[in-house]
Coordinates of C-alpha atoms and ligand atoms in Angstrom, one line a residue:
M28 CA 0.0 0.0 0.0
T29 CA 1.3 3.5 -0.9
V30 CA 0.9 6.7 1.1
K31 CA -1.7 7.8 -1.4
E32 CA -3.6 4.6 -1.1
A33 CA -3.5 4.6 2.7
L34 CA -4.9 8.1 2.7
T35 CA -7.7 7.2 0.4
R36 CA -8.7 4.2 2.4
A37 CA -8.7 6.1 5.7
R38 CA -10.7 8.9 4.1
K39 CA -13.3 6.5 2.9
A40 CA -13.5 4.8 6.3
F41 CA -13.9 8.1 8.0
A42 CA -16.6 9.3 5.6
I43 CA -18.5 6.1 6.3
G44 CA -17.9 6.4 10.0
N45 CA -19.1 10.0 10.0
V46 CA -15.8 11.4 11.1
E47 CA -15.6 15.0 10.1
D48 CA -12.6 16.5 8.2
A49 CA -11.8 13.0 6.9
R50 CA -9.0 14.3 4.7
L51 CA -7.2 16.3 7.3
E52 CA -7.6 13.6 10.0
S53 CA -6.2 10.9 7.7
E54 CA -3.2 13.0 7.0
L55 CA -2.5 13.8 10.6
L56 CA -2.8 10.1 11.6
L57 CA -0.6 8.9 8.7
R58 CA 2.0 11.5 9.5
H59 CA 2.0 10.4 13.1
A60 CA 2.2 6.7 12.2
L61 CA 5.1 7.3 9.8
R62 CA 6.7 10.1 11.9
I63 CA 6.9 12.4 8.9
D64 CA 5.9 16.1 8.4
R65 CA 3.4 17.5 6.0
V66 CA 6.0 18.3 3.3
Q67 CA 7.3 14.7 3.4
L68 CA 3.8 13.4 3.2
Y69 CA 3.1 15.4 0.0
Q70 CA 6.5 14.8 -1.6
E71 CA 6.2 11.0 -1.5
P72 CA 2.7 9.9 -2.4
E73 CA 4.0 6.7 -4.0
R74 CA 6.2 5.7 -1.1
R75 CA 5.3 2.1 0.0
L76 CA 4.3 1.5 3.6
A77 CA 6.1 -1.4 5.2
P78 CA 3.6 -4.0 6.5
R79 CA 4.3 -2.9 10.1
E80 CA 3.7 0.8 9.2
A81 CA 0.4 0.0 7.4
A82 CA -0.8 -2.1 10.4
G83 CA 0.2 0.7 12.8
F84 CA -1.6 3.3 10.8
W85 CA -4.7 1.2 10.6
R86 CA -4.7 0.8 14.4
L87 CA -4.8 4.6 14.7
V88 CA -7.6 4.8 12.1
E89 CA -9.6 2.3 14.2
R90 CA -9.1 4.3 17.4
R91 CA -10.4 7.4 15.6
L92 CA -13.4 5.4 14.3
G93 CA -14.0 4.4 17.9
G94 CA -14.5 8.1 18.7
E95 CA -11.1 9.0 20.2
P96 CA -10.1 12.5 19.1
T97 CA -7.1 12.7 16.7
A98 CA -5.4 15.2 19.1
Y99 CA -5.3 12.6 21.8
I100 CA -4.0 9.9 19.4
T101 CA -1.2 12.0 18.1
G102 CA -0.7 14.0 21.4
R103 CA -0.7 17.3 19.4
R104 CA -3.1 20.0 18.5
E105 CA -2.6 23.3 16.6
F106 CA -3.9 26.5 18.2
Y107 CA -3.2 29.9 16.8
G108 CA -0.7 28.5 14.3
L109 CA 1.3 26.8 17.1
S110 CA 1.6 23.1 18.0
F111 CA 0.7 22.1 21.5
S112 CA 1.0 18.9 23.5
V113 CA -2.3 17.5 24.7
D114 CA -3.4 14.5 26.6
S115 CA -6.7 13.3 28.1
S116 CA -6.2 15.4 31.2
V117 CA -6.8 18.6 29.2
L118 CA -9.5 19.9 26.9
I119 CA -8.4 20.0 23.3
P120 CA -8.0 23.6 22.2
R121 CA -10.8 24.7 19.8
P122 CA -10.4 27.2 17.0
E123 CA -13.2 29.4 18.3
T124 CA -11.2 30.1 21.4
E125 CA -8.8 32.1 19.2
L126 CA -11.4 34.9 19.6
L127 CA -10.4 35.2 23.2
V128 CA -6.7 35.5 22.3
D129 CA -7.4 38.0 19.5
T130 CA -9.5 40.2 21.8
A131 CA -6.9 40.0 24.6
L132 CA -4.2 41.1 22.2
E133 CA -6.3 43.9 20.8
I134 CA -7.0 45.2 24.4
A135 CA -3.3 45.0 25.3
R136 CA -2.5 47.1 22.2
R137 CA -5.0 49.8 23.2
C138 CA -4.7 49.9 27.0
P139 CA -1.9 49.7 29.5
V140 CA -2.0 46.0 30.4
M141 CA 0.9 44.9 32.6
S142 CA -0.5 41.7 34.0
V143 CA -2.8 38.9 32.7
A144 CA -4.2 35.9 34.3
E145 CA -5.6 32.9 32.5
I146 CA -8.0 30.9 34.7
G147 CA -8.4 27.2 34.0
T148 CA -5.4 27.1 31.6
G149 CA -5.6 23.4 30.7
C150 CA -2.8 22.7 28.2
G151 CA -1.8 26.4 28.5
A152 CA -2.5 27.3 24.9
I153 CA -4.0 30.7 25.6
A154 CA -1.4 31.7 28.1
V155 CA 1.5 30.6 25.8
V156 CA 0.2 32.6 22.8
L157 CA -0.3 35.7 25.0
A158 CA 3.2 35.3 26.5
L159 CA 4.7 35.0 23.0
S160 CA 2.8 38.1 21.7
L161 CA 3.2 40.3 24.8
P162 CA 6.8 40.0 25.9
E163 CA 6.5 42.8 28.5
V164 CA 3.4 41.5 30.3
R165 CA 3.5 39.4 33.4
I166 CA 1.4 36.3 32.9
Y167 CA -0.2 33.9 35.4
A168 CA -2.0 30.7 34.5
T169 CA -4.0 28.8 37.0
D170 CA -5.6 25.3 37.0
I171 CA -7.1 23.1 39.7
S172 CA -5.9 19.9 37.9
A173 CA -2.3 18.9 38.6
P174 CA -2.1 16.7 35.5
A175 CA -3.3 19.6 33.4
L176 CA -0.6 21.8 34.8
R177 CA 2.0 19.3 33.9
V178 CA 0.9 19.5 30.2
A179 CA 0.8 23.3 30.5
R180 CA 4.4 23.2 31.8
L181 CA 5.5 21.1 28.9
N182 CA 4.0 23.6 26.4
C183 CA 5.5 26.6 28.2
Q184 CA 8.9 24.9 27.9
S185 CA 8.6 23.8 24.3
H186 CA 7.6 27.4 23.3
G187 CA 10.3 29.0 25.4
V188 CA 8.1 30.9 27.7
A189 CA 8.5 28.9 30.9
D190 CA 10.2 31.8 32.6
R191 CA 7.4 34.2 31.5
I192 CA 4.3 32.3 32.7
R193 CA 3.7 31.6 36.4
L194 CA 1.7 28.4 36.5
L195 CA -0.3 28.2 39.7
A196 CA -2.2 25.3 41.2
G197 CA -5.6 26.0 42.7
D198 CA -9.2 26.9 42.3
M199 CA -9.8 29.7 39.7
L200 CA -8.6 33.0 41.1
D201 CA -7.5 31.7 44.5
P202 CA -3.8 31.2 43.7
L203 CA -3.3 34.6 42.2
P204 CA -0.9 36.8 44.3
G205 CA -2.9 40.0 43.6
P206 CA -5.1 41.8 41.2
V207 CA -4.3 41.9 37.5
D208 CA -5.3 44.1 34.5
L209 CA -6.9 41.4 32.4
V210 CA -8.4 38.0 33.2
V211 CA -9.1 35.6 30.4
A212 CA -11.0 32.3 31.0
N213 CA -12.4 29.4 29.0
L214 CA -14.1 27.7 31.9
P215 CA -16.3 24.7 31.7
Y216 CA -19.7 25.9 30.5
V217 CA -21.5 22.9 29.1
P218 CA -24.7 22.0 31.1
Q219 CA -24.0 18.8 32.8
R220 CA -26.8 16.9 31.2
E221 CA -25.7 18.0 27.8
A222 CA -22.1 16.9 28.4
Y223 CA -23.4 13.4 29.1
R224 CA -26.0 13.4 26.4
L225 CA -23.6 14.4 23.7
G226 CA -20.9 12.0 25.0
L227 CA -18.6 15.0 25.2
A228 CA -16.8 13.6 28.2
D229 CA -16.2 10.2 26.7
F230 CA -12.7 11.2 26.0
E231 CA -12.2 14.8 27.2
P232 CA -12.1 15.6 30.9
L233 CA -15.5 16.3 32.4
L234 CA -13.8 18.7 34.8
A235 CA -13.0 20.9 31.8
L236 CA -16.5 20.8 30.3
D237 CA -19.1 20.4 33.1
G238 CA -20.6 23.8 34.0
G239 CA -23.1 22.3 36.4
R240 CA -26.9 22.2 36.0
D241 CA -27.2 25.3 33.8
G242 CA -23.7 25.4 32.5
L243 CA -23.0 28.6 34.3
E244 CA -22.0 27.4 37.7
K245 CA -18.2 28.0 37.2
I246 CA -18.6 31.2 35.2
G247 CA -21.0 32.5 37.9
R248 CA -18.5 31.7 40.7
L249 CA -15.7 33.4 38.8
C250 CA -17.8 36.5 38.2
S251 CA -18.8 36.8 41.8
K252 CA -15.1 36.9 42.9
I253 CA -13.6 38.9 40.0
G254 CA -14.3 42.3 41.5
D255 CA -11.3 42.4 43.8
R256 CA -9.1 40.6 41.4
L257 CA -9.2 43.1 38.6
R258 CA -7.3 46.4 38.8
P259 CA -9.2 49.6 38.1
G260 CA -10.0 49.8 34.4
G261 CA -9.4 46.0 34.1
F262 CA -11.0 43.5 31.7
L263 CA -12.5 40.1 32.0
L264 CA -12.8 37.9 28.9
L265 CA -15.0 34.9 29.2
E266 CA -15.7 32.2 26.6
I267 CA -19.3 31.2 26.7
G268 CA -21.6 28.6 25.1
Q269 CA -24.4 29.1 22.7
E270 CA -27.2 31.1 24.2
Q271 CA -25.4 32.0 27.4
G272 CA -24.7 35.7 26.4
G273 CA -27.9 37.0 27.9
A274 CA -27.5 35.2 31.2
V275 CA -23.8 36.1 31.7
T276 CA -24.5 39.7 30.8
A277 CA -27.3 39.9 33.3
L278 CA -25.1 38.3 36.0
L279 CA -22.3 40.8 35.4
R280 CA -24.6 43.7 35.1
R281 CA -25.9 43.0 38.7
L282 CA -22.3 42.8 40.0
F283 CA -21.0 45.8 38.0
P284 CA -23.9 48.1 37.3
S285 CA -21.8 50.8 35.6
A286 CA -19.3 48.7 33.7
R287 CA -19.3 48.0 29.9
I288 CA -20.4 44.5 29.1
E289 CA -20.4 43.2 25.5
V290 CA -21.2 39.9 23.8
F291 CA -19.3 38.8 20.7
P292 CA -20.0 36.1 18.2
D293 CA -17.4 33.6 16.8
L294 CA -16.8 33.1 13.1
A295 CA -19.8 30.8 13.0
G296 CA -22.0 33.6 14.2
I297 CA -22.6 32.0 17.6
D298 CA -22.3 34.0 20.8
R299 CA -18.9 33.0 22.1
M300 CA -17.4 35.6 24.4
V301 CA -18.5 38.1 27.0
V302 CA -16.2 41.1 27.7
L303 CA -16.4 43.0 30.9
S304 CA -14.5 46.3 30.9
L305 CA -14.4 48.2 34.2
A306 CA -14.6 52.0 33.9
P307 CA -11.4 53.7 35.0
V308 CA -11.7 55.2 38.5
E309 CA -11.9 59.0 38.3
Ligands
LIG25 N1 -16.6 24.4 23.3 C1 -16.5 23.2 24.1 C2 -17.5 22.2 23.5 O1 -18.6 22.6 23.3 C3 -16.8 23.5 25.5 C4 -15.6 24.1 26.2 C5 -15.9 24.6 27.6 O2 -16.7 24.1 28.3 N2 -15.1 25.5 27.9 O3 -17.2 21.1 23.4

């Protein structure tokens, strides 16, 4: 079997198995099985797979057909054009979360931001991108999960920002040494029943997805404590789920009656982020 044939077979199997992005997923798995990069994959479509390579590749295809995400099979996922280590202790970074990064960077360009905290950092993707893009800013990243922090540490090291990001173990804002200018968080926000119903937690950690009964338990808890963790004029950026914009805005409005609160959609047009911006103290 050649590289080209292996890809075609996997693509067909994925199409039948209702695996999305069949072409990309086949390529990622074949590259992983053969330990080659994208260029090598395209340069040698007629390369013959050794029987052991073919069998190894097909084992990966079968794992994918069984529902395991490709990112966990290969141990890698791209986010913001960078490659991150992932394992089953962390949520796989989603493309829509790049909205949080874009917005944080835009705010940091406009306003004096000296310190940023990412709450619930998981594999550390958001914090790493911010550290790389904002070399002057002090960055904290917290997570309650020790295994997740180990993955985040790996990613900080591989991207050369281990000395720029302080990884802190603990619940949400608790481990922060003091208030910061900007807090960014992609907390668990899926209503518990949905998470089970959709089988979301079959592979990914429930801890990173489960937002309690209405999905807003963790976001609500963070909002209720954010007041004394943001500096005057500070910002809070929260990723939210579909149809949570109204509830989160109302919640923040009660806590911060005179602040600016806005909801932004992602590229698919779905409400994806709430931004709280505290008015500067006169
Ligand atoms: N966007 C993720 C999903 O729907 C949920 C991420 C989260 O809870 N923060 O699978």
